[in-house]
Every structure is written in C-alpha cells, then in structure tokens.
Short mmCIF file of C-alpha atoms in Angstrom, two decimals:
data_model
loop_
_atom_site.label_atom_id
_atom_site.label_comp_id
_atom_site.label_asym_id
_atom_site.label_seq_id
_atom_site.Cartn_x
_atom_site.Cartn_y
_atom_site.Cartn_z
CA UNK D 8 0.00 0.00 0.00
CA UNK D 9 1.69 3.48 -0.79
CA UNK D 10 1.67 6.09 1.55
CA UNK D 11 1.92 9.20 -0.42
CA UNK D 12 1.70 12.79 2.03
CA UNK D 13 -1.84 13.21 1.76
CA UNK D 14 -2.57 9.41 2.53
CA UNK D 15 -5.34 8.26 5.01
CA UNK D 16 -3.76 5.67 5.81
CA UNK D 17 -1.80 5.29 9.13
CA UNK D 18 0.99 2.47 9.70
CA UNK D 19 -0.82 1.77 13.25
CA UNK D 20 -3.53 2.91 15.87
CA UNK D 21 -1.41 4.59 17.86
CA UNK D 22 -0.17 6.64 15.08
CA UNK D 23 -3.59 7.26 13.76
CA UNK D 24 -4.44 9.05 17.36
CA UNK D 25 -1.09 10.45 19.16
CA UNK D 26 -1.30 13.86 17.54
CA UNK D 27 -5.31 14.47 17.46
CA UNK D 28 -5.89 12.84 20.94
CA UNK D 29 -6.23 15.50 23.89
CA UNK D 30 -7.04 15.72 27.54
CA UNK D 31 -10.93 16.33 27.98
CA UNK D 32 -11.77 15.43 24.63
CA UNK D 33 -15.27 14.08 23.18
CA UNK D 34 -14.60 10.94 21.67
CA UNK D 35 -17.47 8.86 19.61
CA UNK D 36 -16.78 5.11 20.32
CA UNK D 37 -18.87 3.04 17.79
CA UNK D 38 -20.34 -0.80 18.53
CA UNK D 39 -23.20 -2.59 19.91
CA UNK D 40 -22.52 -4.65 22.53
CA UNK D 41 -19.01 -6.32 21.95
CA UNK D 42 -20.15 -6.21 17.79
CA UNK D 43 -18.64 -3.80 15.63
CA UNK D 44 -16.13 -1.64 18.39
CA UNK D 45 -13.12 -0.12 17.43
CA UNK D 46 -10.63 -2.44 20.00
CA UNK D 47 -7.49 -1.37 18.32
CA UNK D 48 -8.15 1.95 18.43
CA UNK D 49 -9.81 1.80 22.19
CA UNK D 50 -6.43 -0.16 22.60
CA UNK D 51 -4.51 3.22 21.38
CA UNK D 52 -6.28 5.44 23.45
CA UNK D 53 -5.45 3.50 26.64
CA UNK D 54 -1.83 3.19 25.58
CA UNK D 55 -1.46 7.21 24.84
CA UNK D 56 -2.88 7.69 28.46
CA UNK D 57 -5.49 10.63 28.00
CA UNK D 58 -7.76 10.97 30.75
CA UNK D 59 -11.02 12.91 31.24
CA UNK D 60 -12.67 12.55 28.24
CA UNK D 61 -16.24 12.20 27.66
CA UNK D 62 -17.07 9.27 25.79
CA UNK D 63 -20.81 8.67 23.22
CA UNK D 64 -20.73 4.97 22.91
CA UNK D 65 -24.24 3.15 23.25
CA UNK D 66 -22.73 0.72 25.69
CA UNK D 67 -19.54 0.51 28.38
CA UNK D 68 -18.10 -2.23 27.34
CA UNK D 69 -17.38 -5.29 29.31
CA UNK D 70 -15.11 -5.40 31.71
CA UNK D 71 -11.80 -6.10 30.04
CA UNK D 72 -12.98 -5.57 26.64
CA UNK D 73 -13.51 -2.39 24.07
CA UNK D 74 -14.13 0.88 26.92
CA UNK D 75 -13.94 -1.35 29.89
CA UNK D 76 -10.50 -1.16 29.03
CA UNK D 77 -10.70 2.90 29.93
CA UNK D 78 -12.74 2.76 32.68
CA UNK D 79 -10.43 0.15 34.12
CA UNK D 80 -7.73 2.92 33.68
CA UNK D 81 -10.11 5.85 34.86
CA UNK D 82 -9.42 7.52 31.11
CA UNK D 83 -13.20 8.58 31.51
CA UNK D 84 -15.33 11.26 32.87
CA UNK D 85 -18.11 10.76 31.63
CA UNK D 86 -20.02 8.55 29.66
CA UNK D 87 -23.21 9.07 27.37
CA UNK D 88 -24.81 5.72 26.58
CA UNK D 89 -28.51 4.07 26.41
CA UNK D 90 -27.45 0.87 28.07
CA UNK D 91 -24.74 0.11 30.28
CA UNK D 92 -25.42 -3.15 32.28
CA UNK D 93 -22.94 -5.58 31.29
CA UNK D 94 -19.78 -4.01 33.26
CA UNK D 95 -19.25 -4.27 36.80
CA UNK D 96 -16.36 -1.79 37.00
CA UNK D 97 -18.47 0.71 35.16
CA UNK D 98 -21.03 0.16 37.99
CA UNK D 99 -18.61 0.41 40.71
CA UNK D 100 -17.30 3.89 39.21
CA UNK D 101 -20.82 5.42 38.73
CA UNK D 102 -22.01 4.32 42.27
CA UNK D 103 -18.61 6.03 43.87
CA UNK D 104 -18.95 9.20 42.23
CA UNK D 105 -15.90 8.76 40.14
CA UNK D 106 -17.86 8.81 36.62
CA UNK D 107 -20.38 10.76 35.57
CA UNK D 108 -23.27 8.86 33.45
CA UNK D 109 -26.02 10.80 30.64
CA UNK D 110 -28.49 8.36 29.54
CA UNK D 111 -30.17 8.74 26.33
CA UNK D 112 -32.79 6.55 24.74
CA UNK D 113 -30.91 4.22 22.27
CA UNK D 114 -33.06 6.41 19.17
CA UNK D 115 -32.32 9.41 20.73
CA UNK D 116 -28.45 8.79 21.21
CA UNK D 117 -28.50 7.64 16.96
CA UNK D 118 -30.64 10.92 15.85
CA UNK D 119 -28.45 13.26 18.15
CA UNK D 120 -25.13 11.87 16.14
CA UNK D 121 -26.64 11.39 12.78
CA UNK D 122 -28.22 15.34 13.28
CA UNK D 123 -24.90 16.48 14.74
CA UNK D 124 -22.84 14.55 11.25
CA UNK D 125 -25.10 16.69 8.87
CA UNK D 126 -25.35 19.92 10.77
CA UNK D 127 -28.74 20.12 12.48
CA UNK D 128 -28.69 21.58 15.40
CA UNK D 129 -31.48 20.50 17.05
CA UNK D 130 -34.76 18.19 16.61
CA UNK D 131 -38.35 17.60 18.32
CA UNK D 132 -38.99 14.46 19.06
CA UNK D 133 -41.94 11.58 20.37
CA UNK D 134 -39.20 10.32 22.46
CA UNK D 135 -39.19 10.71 26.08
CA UNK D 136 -41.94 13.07 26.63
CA UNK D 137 -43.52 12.82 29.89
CA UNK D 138 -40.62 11.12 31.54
CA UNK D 139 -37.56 11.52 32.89
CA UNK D 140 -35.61 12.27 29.80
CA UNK D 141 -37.74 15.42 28.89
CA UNK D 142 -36.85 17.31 32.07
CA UNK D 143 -35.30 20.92 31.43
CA UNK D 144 -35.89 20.12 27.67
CA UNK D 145 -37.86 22.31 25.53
CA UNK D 146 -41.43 20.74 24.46
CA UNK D 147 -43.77 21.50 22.00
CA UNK D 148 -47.12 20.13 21.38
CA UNK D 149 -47.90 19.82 17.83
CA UNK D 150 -51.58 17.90 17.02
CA UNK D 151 -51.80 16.85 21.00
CA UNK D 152 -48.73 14.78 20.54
CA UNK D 153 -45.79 16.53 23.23
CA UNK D 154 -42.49 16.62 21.56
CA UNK D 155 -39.62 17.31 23.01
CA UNK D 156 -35.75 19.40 21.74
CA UNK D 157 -33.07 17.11 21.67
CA UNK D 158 -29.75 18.63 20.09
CA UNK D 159 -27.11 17.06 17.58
CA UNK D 160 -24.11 15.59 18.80
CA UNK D 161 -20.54 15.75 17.67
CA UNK D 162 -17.17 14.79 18.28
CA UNK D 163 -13.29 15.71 18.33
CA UNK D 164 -12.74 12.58 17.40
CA UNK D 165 -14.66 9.46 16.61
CA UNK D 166 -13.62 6.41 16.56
CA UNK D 167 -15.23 3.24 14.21
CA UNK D 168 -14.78 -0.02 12.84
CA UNK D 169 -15.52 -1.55 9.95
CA UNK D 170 -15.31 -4.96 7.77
CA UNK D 171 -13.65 -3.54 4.20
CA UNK D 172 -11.94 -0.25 3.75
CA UNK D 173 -10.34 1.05 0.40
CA UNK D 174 -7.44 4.37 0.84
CA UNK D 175 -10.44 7.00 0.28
CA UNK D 176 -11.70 5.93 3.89
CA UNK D 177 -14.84 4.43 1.70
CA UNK D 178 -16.48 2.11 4.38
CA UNK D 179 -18.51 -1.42 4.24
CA UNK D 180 -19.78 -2.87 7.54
CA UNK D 181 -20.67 -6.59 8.02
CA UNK D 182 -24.27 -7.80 9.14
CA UNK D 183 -24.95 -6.23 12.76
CA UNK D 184 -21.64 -4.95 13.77
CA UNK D 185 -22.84 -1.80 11.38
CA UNK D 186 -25.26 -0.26 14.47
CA UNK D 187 -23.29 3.29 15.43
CA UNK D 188 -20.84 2.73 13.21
CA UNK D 189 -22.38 5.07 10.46
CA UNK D 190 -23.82 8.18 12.27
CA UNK D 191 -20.68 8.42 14.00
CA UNK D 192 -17.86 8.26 11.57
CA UNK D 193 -20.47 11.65 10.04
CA UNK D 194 -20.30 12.78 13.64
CA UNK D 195 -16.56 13.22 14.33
CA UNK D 196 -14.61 16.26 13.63
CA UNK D 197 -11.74 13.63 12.79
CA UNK D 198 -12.71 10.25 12.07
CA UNK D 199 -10.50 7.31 12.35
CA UNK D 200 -11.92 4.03 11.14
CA UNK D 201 -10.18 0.98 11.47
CA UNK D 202 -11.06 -2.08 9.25
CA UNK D 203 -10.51 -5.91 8.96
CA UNK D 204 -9.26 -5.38 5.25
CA UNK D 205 -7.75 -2.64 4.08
CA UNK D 206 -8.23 -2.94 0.22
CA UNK D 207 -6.74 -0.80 -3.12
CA UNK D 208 -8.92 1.11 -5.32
CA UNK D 209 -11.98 -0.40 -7.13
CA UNK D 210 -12.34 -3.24 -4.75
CA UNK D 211 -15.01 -2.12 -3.36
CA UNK D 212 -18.09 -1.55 -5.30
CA UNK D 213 -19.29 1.98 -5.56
CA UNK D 214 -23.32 1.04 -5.17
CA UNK D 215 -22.43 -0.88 -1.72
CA UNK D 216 -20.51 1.70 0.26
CA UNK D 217 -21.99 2.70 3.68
CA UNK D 218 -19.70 5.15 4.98
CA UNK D 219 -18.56 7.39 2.01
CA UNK D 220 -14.69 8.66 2.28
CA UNK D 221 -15.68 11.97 2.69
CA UNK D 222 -16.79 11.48 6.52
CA UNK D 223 -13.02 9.43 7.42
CA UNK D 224 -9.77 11.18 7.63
CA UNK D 225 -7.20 8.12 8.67
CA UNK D 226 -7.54 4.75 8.27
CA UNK D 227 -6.05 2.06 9.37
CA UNK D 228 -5.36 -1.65 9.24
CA UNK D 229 -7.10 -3.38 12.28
CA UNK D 230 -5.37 -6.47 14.45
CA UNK D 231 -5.88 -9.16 16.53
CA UNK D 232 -9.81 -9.08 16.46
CA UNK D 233 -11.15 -10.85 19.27
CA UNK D 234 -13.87 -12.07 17.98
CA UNK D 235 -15.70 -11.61 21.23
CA UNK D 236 -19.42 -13.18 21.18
CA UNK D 237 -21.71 -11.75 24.88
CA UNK D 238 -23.83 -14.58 24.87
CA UNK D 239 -23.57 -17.41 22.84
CA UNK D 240 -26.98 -19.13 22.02
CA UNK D 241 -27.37 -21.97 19.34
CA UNK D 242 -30.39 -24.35 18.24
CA UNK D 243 -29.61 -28.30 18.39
CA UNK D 244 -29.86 -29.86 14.85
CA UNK D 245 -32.59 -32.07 15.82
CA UNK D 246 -34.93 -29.15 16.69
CA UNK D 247 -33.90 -28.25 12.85
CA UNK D 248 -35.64 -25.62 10.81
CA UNK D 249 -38.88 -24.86 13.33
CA UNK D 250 -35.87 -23.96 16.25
CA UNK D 251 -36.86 -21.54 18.54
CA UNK D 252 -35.40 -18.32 18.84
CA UNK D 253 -35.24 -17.58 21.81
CA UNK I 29 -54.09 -21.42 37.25
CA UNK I 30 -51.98 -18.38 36.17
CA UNK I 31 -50.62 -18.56 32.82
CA UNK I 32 -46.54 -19.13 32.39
CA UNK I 33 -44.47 -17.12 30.68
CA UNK I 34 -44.42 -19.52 28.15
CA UNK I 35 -48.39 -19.13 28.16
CA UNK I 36 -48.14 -15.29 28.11
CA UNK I 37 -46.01 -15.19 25.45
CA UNK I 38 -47.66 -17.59 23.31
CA UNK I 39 -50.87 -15.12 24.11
CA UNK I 40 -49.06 -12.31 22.88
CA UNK I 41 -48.58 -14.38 20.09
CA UNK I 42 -52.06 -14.17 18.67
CA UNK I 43 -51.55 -10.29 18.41
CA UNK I 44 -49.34 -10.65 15.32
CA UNK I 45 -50.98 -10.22 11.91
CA UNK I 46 -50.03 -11.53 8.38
CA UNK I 47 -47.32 -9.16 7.11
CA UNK I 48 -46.55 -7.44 10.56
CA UNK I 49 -42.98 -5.92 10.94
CA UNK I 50 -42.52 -6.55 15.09
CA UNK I 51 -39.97 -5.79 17.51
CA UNK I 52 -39.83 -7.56 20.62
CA UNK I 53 -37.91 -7.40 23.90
CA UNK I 54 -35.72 -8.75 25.62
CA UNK I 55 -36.83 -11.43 28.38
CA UNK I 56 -40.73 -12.76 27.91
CA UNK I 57 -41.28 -10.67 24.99
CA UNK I 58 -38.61 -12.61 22.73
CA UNK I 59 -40.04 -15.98 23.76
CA UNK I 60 -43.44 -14.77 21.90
CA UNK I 61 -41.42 -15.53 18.24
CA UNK I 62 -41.90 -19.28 19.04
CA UNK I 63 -45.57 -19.21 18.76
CA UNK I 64 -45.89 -17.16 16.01
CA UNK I 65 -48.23 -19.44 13.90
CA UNK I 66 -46.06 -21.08 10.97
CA UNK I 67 -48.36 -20.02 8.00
CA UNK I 68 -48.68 -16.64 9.07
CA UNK I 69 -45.71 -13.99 7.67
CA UNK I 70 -44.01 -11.78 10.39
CA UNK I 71 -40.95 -10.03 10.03
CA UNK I 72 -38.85 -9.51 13.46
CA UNK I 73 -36.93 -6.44 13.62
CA UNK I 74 -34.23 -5.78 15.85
CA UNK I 75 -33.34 -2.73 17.04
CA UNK I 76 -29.27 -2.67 16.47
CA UNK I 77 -29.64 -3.12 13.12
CA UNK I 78 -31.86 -5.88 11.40
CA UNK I 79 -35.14 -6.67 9.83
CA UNK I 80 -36.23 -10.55 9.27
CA UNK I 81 -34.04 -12.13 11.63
CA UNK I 82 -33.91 -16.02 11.97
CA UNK I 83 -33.52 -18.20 15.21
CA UNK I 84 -30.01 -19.15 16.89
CA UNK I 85 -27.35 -20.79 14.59
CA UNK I 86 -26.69 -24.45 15.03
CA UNK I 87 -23.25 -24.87 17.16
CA UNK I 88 -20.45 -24.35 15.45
CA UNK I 89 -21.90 -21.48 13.13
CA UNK I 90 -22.50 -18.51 15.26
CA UNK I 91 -21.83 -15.59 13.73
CA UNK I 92 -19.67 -13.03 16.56
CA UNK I 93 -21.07 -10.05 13.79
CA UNK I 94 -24.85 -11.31 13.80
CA UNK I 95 -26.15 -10.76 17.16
CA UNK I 96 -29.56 -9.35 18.43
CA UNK I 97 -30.41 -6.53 20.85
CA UNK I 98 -30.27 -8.73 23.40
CA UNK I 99 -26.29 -9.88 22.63
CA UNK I 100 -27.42 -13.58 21.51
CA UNK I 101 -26.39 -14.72 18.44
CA UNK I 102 -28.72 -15.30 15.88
CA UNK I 103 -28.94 -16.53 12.47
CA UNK I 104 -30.23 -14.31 9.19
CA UNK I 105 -33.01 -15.23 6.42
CA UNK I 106 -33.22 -14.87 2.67
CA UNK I 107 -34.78 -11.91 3.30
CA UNK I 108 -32.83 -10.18 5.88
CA UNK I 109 -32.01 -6.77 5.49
CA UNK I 110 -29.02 -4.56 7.94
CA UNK I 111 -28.70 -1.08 8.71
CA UNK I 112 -27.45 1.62 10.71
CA UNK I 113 -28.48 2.19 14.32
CA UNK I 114 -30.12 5.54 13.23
CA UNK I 115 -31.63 3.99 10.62
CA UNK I 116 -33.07 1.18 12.47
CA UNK I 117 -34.55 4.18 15.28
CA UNK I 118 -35.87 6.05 12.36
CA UNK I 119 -37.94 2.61 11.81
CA UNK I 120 -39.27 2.79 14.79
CA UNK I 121 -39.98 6.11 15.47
CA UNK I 122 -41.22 7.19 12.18
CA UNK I 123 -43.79 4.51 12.98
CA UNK I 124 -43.08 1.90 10.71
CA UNK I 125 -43.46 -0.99 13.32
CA UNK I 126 -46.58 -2.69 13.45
CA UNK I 127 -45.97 -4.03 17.01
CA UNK I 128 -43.61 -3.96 19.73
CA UNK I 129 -43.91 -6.86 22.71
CA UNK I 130 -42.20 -5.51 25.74
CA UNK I 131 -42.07 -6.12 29.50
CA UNK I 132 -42.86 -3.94 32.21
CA UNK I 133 -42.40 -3.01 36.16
CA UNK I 134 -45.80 -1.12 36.15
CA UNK I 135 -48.69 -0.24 33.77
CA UNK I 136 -51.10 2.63 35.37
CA UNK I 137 -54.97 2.48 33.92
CA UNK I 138 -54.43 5.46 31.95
CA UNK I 139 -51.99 3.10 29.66
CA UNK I 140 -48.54 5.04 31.55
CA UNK I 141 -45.21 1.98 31.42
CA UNK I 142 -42.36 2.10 33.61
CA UNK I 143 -40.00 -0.56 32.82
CA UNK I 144 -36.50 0.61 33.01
CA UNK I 145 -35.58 2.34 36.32
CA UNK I 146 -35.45 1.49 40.11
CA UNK I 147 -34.72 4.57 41.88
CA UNK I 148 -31.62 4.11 44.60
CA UNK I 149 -31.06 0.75 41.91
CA UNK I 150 -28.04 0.85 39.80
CA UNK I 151 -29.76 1.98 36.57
CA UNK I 152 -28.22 0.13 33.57
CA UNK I 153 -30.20 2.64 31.39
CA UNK I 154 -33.64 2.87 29.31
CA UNK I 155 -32.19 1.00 25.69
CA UNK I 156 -34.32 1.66 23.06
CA UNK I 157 -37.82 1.20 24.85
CA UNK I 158 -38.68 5.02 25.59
CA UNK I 159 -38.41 5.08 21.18
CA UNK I 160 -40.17 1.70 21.05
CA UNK I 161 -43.08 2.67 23.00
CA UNK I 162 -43.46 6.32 20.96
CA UNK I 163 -42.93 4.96 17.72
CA UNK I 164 -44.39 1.74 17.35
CA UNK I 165 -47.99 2.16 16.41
CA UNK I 166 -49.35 -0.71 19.05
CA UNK I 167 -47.71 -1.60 22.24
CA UNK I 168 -48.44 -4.54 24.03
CA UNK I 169 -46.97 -5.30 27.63
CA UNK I 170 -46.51 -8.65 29.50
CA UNK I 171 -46.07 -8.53 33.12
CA UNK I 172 -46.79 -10.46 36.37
CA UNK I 173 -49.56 -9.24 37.92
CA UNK I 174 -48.16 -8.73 41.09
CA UNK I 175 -45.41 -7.73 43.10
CA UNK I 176 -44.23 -10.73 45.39
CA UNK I 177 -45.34 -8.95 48.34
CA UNK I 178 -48.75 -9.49 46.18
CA UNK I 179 -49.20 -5.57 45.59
CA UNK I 180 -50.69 -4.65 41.88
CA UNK I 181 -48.65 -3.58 39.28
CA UNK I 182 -51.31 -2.82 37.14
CA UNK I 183 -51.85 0.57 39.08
CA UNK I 184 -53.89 3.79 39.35
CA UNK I 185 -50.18 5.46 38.30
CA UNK I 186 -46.79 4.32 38.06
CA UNK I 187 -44.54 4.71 41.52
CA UNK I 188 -41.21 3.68 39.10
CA UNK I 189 -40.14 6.57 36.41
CA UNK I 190 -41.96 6.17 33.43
CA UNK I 191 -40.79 5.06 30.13
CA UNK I 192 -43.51 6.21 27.92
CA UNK I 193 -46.55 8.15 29.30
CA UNK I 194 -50.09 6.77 27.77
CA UNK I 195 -48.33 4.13 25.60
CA UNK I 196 -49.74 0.79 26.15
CA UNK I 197 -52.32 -0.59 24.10
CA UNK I 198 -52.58 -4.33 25.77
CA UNK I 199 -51.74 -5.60 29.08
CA UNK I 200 -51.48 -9.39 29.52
CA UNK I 201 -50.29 -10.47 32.90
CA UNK I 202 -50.38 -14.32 34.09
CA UNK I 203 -53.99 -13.70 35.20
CA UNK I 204 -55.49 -12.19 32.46
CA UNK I 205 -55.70 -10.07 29.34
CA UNK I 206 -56.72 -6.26 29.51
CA UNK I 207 -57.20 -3.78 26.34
CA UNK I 208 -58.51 -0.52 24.89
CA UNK I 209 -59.69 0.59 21.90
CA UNK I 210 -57.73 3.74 21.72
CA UNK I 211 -55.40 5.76 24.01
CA UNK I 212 -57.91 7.72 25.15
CA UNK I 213 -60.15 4.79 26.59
CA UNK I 214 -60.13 2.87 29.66
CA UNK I 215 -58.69 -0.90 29.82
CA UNK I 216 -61.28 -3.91 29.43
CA UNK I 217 -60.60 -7.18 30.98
CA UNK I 218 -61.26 -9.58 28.18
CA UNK I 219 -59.99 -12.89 28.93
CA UNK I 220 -58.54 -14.74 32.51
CA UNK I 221 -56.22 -17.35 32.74
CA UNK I 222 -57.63 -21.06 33.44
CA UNK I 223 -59.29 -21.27 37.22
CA UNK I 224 -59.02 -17.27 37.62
CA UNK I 225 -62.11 -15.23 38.52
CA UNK I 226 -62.94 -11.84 37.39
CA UNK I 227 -63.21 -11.08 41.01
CA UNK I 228 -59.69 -13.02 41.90
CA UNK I 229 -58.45 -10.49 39.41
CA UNK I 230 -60.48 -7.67 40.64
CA UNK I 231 -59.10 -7.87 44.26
CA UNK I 232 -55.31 -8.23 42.56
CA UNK I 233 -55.53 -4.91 40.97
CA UNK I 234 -54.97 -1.19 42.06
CA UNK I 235 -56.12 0.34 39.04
CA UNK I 236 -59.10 1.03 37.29
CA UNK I 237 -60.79 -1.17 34.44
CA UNK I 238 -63.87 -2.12 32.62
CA UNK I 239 -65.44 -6.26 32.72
#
C-alpha cells in the first residue's frame, strides 16, 4: 500500500491518534454490545494515556474488553450511553462518584449523532416526553402529541470499525456490527476508522458503500480481532428448521 | 391457574398479523417468536440493526457479527435486510413498526409503562424502549400481575419513572388479558387465565378497568 503525504492511511492505531488525541476530549466510540467496536483503536487510546474525556458509545463495554479497558484505567469522565449493564467496573465507578453517566434513549443517542454529522442543530422528538428524559428540555405540542428538543451531537474525534476499507476511507460494515458505526464516523470532527481489510482502489463496489470517504480522515489496518461473542446461544440440529429463537 | 411465561407469550402471540414488521424485547417478549403461527408472515426487527431475523445458529456457526439486541447470536433469512443504528430508530420512530412486545415493572390504567428504572437501583439505562413505546404504532406489555409482596402492578399510576406516558395498548399479565380501543379509553378485561375469577383479578388490581 503506498503512503503518499496526503494518505489516510496510518501504519498503526497509535499513530492514527497520538497527535489528534487531547485531555478532555469528546470521543465517539462506535459498537453494539461487543459487535462492531473499534478495540485497536480503544487499545490506542489506553496506551497514549489521555484521561477525562467524555465518551458517546451506546454501551460501556465489558469489563476487560472495548471501553472497559478505559474505565479500568479511569481515562473517563463521563459517559453518554442508552445501556450500560454488562460491566461491573463501570457500575462500581458510577455508584462512587468517580464517573459521571447521561443516559439517552438508544433512538435518541443515533438521531443526536446522525443530526450532529449533517449539521442540524437540534430536533423535536416523540421520544421521552412525559418522563424523565424530557426534564429541562424544551417541548412543544404539535396535534396533541408533546415533543420534546433534543440537540445534535458531535465529536473531536470518533472512533469506528468496519469490515472492508479502500485508501479513500470508503467504508462497508458486516451484518450487525454496522449499528453506530455510520452516524458516528459523520459525527466526528476527525474520524478514524479501522477495518478488517484494508483494500486498493476499485475493490469495493461503488453502489455498496456505507460510509462514504468523505466522513473518514485516517484509516487504518485493524489487528488481533477478538472475535468476542456476549452470549452465545445456538439451536440443536434435531430441533432443525422450526428452532426456537429464543 | 396463572398462565406461564411460556403461556403469556404464546398469548401475545395471537396479536401478530399476516405481514406485521414486530420488535420484541428482551426477556418474555422474545419468547413470543416461538408461537408465532407457521403459515402466518411476520418479520422480526431488531433494534441494532436488522429486519427478518432467523432463530439461533446451530453450534459451530454462530456468527460473533450477527447478534440481536439482546447480545445472543442469531442466524439471518433470505430476506434479511441490515442497517445503521439511526436507521433502524428512524424505523421505529417514524412509525413503521406494526408491534412492539415488551415487558414492564408497572402499567397505570391510563396506559402510563415504567420498565426501566429502580430509583436508589443501579440503573443500567432505558435502551431503546422510551423510542419503542413512541414509535411503534401498538404496544403490548406482559407482566406479572403482582409484586411478590402481592401488591398490583397494574396501578392507578406508576410509583417507578416512566418510560412512555399513555403508551400501552394491551396488558397481559399471568392472570389475564386487559385492552382498549384507543389511548384515550379505559382498559377492558377480556380474557382470565384457566381457574381465575374476574373477582380473583379484581381484588389483585390497584387500578381502574372495565369487565
């Protein structure tokens, strides 16, 4: 792969990060569950040492994998998330005080990124109204439905990962590990994606591209995937094609 | 005899229609995919990223990129389709969902769910059901019917923050089945479980209904 001066393309993760990476930044983490999360770049992040930033991720991480990895290290401040039940050292920070915690609804966390990736400020929304989540919000009833202002979202950096990369940063994600991937590599004022294959020019075709190169400014060649799988549920052969699912 | 979760779910069941897109939960609510009935087409959507998603891969084949909101692995169909996390909440909010199965803490008589937060609990946050129940156009909850200290949790109002207010369109709890017509009517009791009285069920619950 040549790596001419205005190249995406960084030789590591590490490199990719050390000179954007700051104290106190926002950083966009993508994934769902342990599917479709940046490790080597979370892996970066803990190596370069930062500490208080605020992290957008729609989960923690587990303990020991993707963020649990910062939280371990106290790298965060604060996290903003829908769901965060699956890490016990995330739970043991937030009940001591030592991390601060936004929830948003899991829609409300995508349509705050995706609005803050193509520049709208704000947006009413269904979501929330009458609970918790509306409180000190703006609302506005429109037809007797109560809507309430929830603003974009962006990032100094955001980190993603993907299944197939070409040097334009052009994206493709595999099955679910897609989720936040796409509304936050739009999101991030840098984006750095990292990918399982890092392909030349015209591999990829131009009607399947998720994330175009426009919203990625380094790429680079991910290692070592883990391969992680939360809970691991299968169907017996005899029970065949009528299986349950659940 | 108060129905099993297997029996709730399998009542939920009957709610689906031919052609329904349907999201269900995670506990109870994803149990109610087993007894959709086999001739009938429903497509499951799931909320990190899926529509028409197939039951758990035989061992051996699990997928770690192919998982459902819940974190299992599944398995995809011939007609499975994947997409972004906002595009999958634009789904549901935009109102696209036929149906969305969820569980609950409480359900108040005016239709309010809480489902997602214990105050002085360690929260582990709301998810995607405060979108679920404003975007999908029918809600219907399965709960126990009580507390184990045997208090109602089919109340005059919710104690527990609220995840949606005026959002649920069908209660079934393992004594019986309540619904309304619209959001602005009052729950009906409509069906009891096997060896439960109307009045059993009557003395159970807080809140206000219609027999």
């Amino acid at each position: 792969m040549s790596e001419k001066h205005s190249s995406k393309i960084y030789p590591d993760a590490k490199s990719a990060l050390r000179d954007v990476l700051k104290d106190g930044m926002t950083v966009m983490s993508g994934g769902f569950g342990a599917c479709g999360v940046p490790e080597n770049l979370i892996a970066a992040v803990h190596a370069l040492g930062v500490r208080g930033l605020t992290v957008v991720s729609n989960n923690a991480g587990l303990d020991g994998f993707g963020l649990g990895v910062l939280l371990k290290t106290h790298q965060i401040a604060k996290m903003i998330s829908s769901y965060v039940g699956e890490n016990k050292e995330f739970e043991r920070q937030y009940l001591a005080g030592e991390l601060e915690l936004e929830f948003n609804p899991q829609g409300t966390l995508a349509e705050r990124i995706r609005a803050g990736g193509a520049g709208i400020y704000a947006f009413y929304t269904r979501t929330g109204a009458g609970t918790l989540v509306a409180e000190g919000k703006e609302q506005r009833v429109v037809n007797g439905e109560t809507y309430i202002l929830e603003t974009g979202l962006v990032a100094d950096v955001a980190l993603v990962k993907a299944w197939r990369g070409d040097t334009e940063g052009n994206l493709v994600y595999r099955k679910t590990a897609r989720n936040f991937n796409p509304p936050m590599a739009t999101a991030g004022r840098v984006t750095i994606a990292e990918v399982e294959e890092l392909v030349e020019p015209g591999v990829l075709d131009p009607d399947g591209i998720h994330t175009p190169g426009i919203y990625v400014q380094r790429i680079i060649q991910g290692t070592n995937y883990s391969r992680l799988i939360e809970k691991l549920t299968v169907r017996s052969r005899e029970e065949g094609a009528h299986a349950v699912v659940a | 005899m108060p129905w099993s979760r297997e029996d709730m779910a399998a009542r939920a069941a009957k709610e689906m229609e031919d052609g329904f897109y349907v999201n269900l939960g995670i506990g109870i609510p994803t149990l109610v995919a087993n007894y959709i009935a086999p001739d009938m087409k429903v497509v499951l959507q799931s909320e990190n990223g899926m529509l028409g998603m197939g039951p758990f891969p035989f061992p051996g084949e699990e997928d770690p990129d192919l998982i459902n909101a819940g974190k299992q692995t599944i398995t995809a169909l011939a007609t499975t389709s994947y997409f972004s996390s906002a595009d999958s909440f634009a789904m549901i909010r935009g109102g696209h969902i036929n149906l969305s199965v969820l569980g609950a803490m409480e359900v108040s008589e005016n239709g309010d769910l809480a489902n997602w937060m214990v105050p002085g609990k360690m929260v582990k946050g709301m998810g995607g059901a405060m979108d679920l129940v404003a975007g999908v156009r029918r809600v219907v909850v399965i709960m126990e019917h009580t507390a184990k200290d045997g208090t109602s949790k089919f109340r005059p109002k919710c104690e527990l923050p609220l995840t949606g207010a005026n959002v649920v369109d069908m209660l079934i709890t393992d004594l019986a089945v309540f619904t309304r017509e619209s959001r602005a009517g009052q729950f009906k009791l409509i069906e009891l479980a096997p060896g439960v009285t109307a009045a059993d069920v009557r003395k159970k619950t807080t809140a206000a209904y219609r027999q």
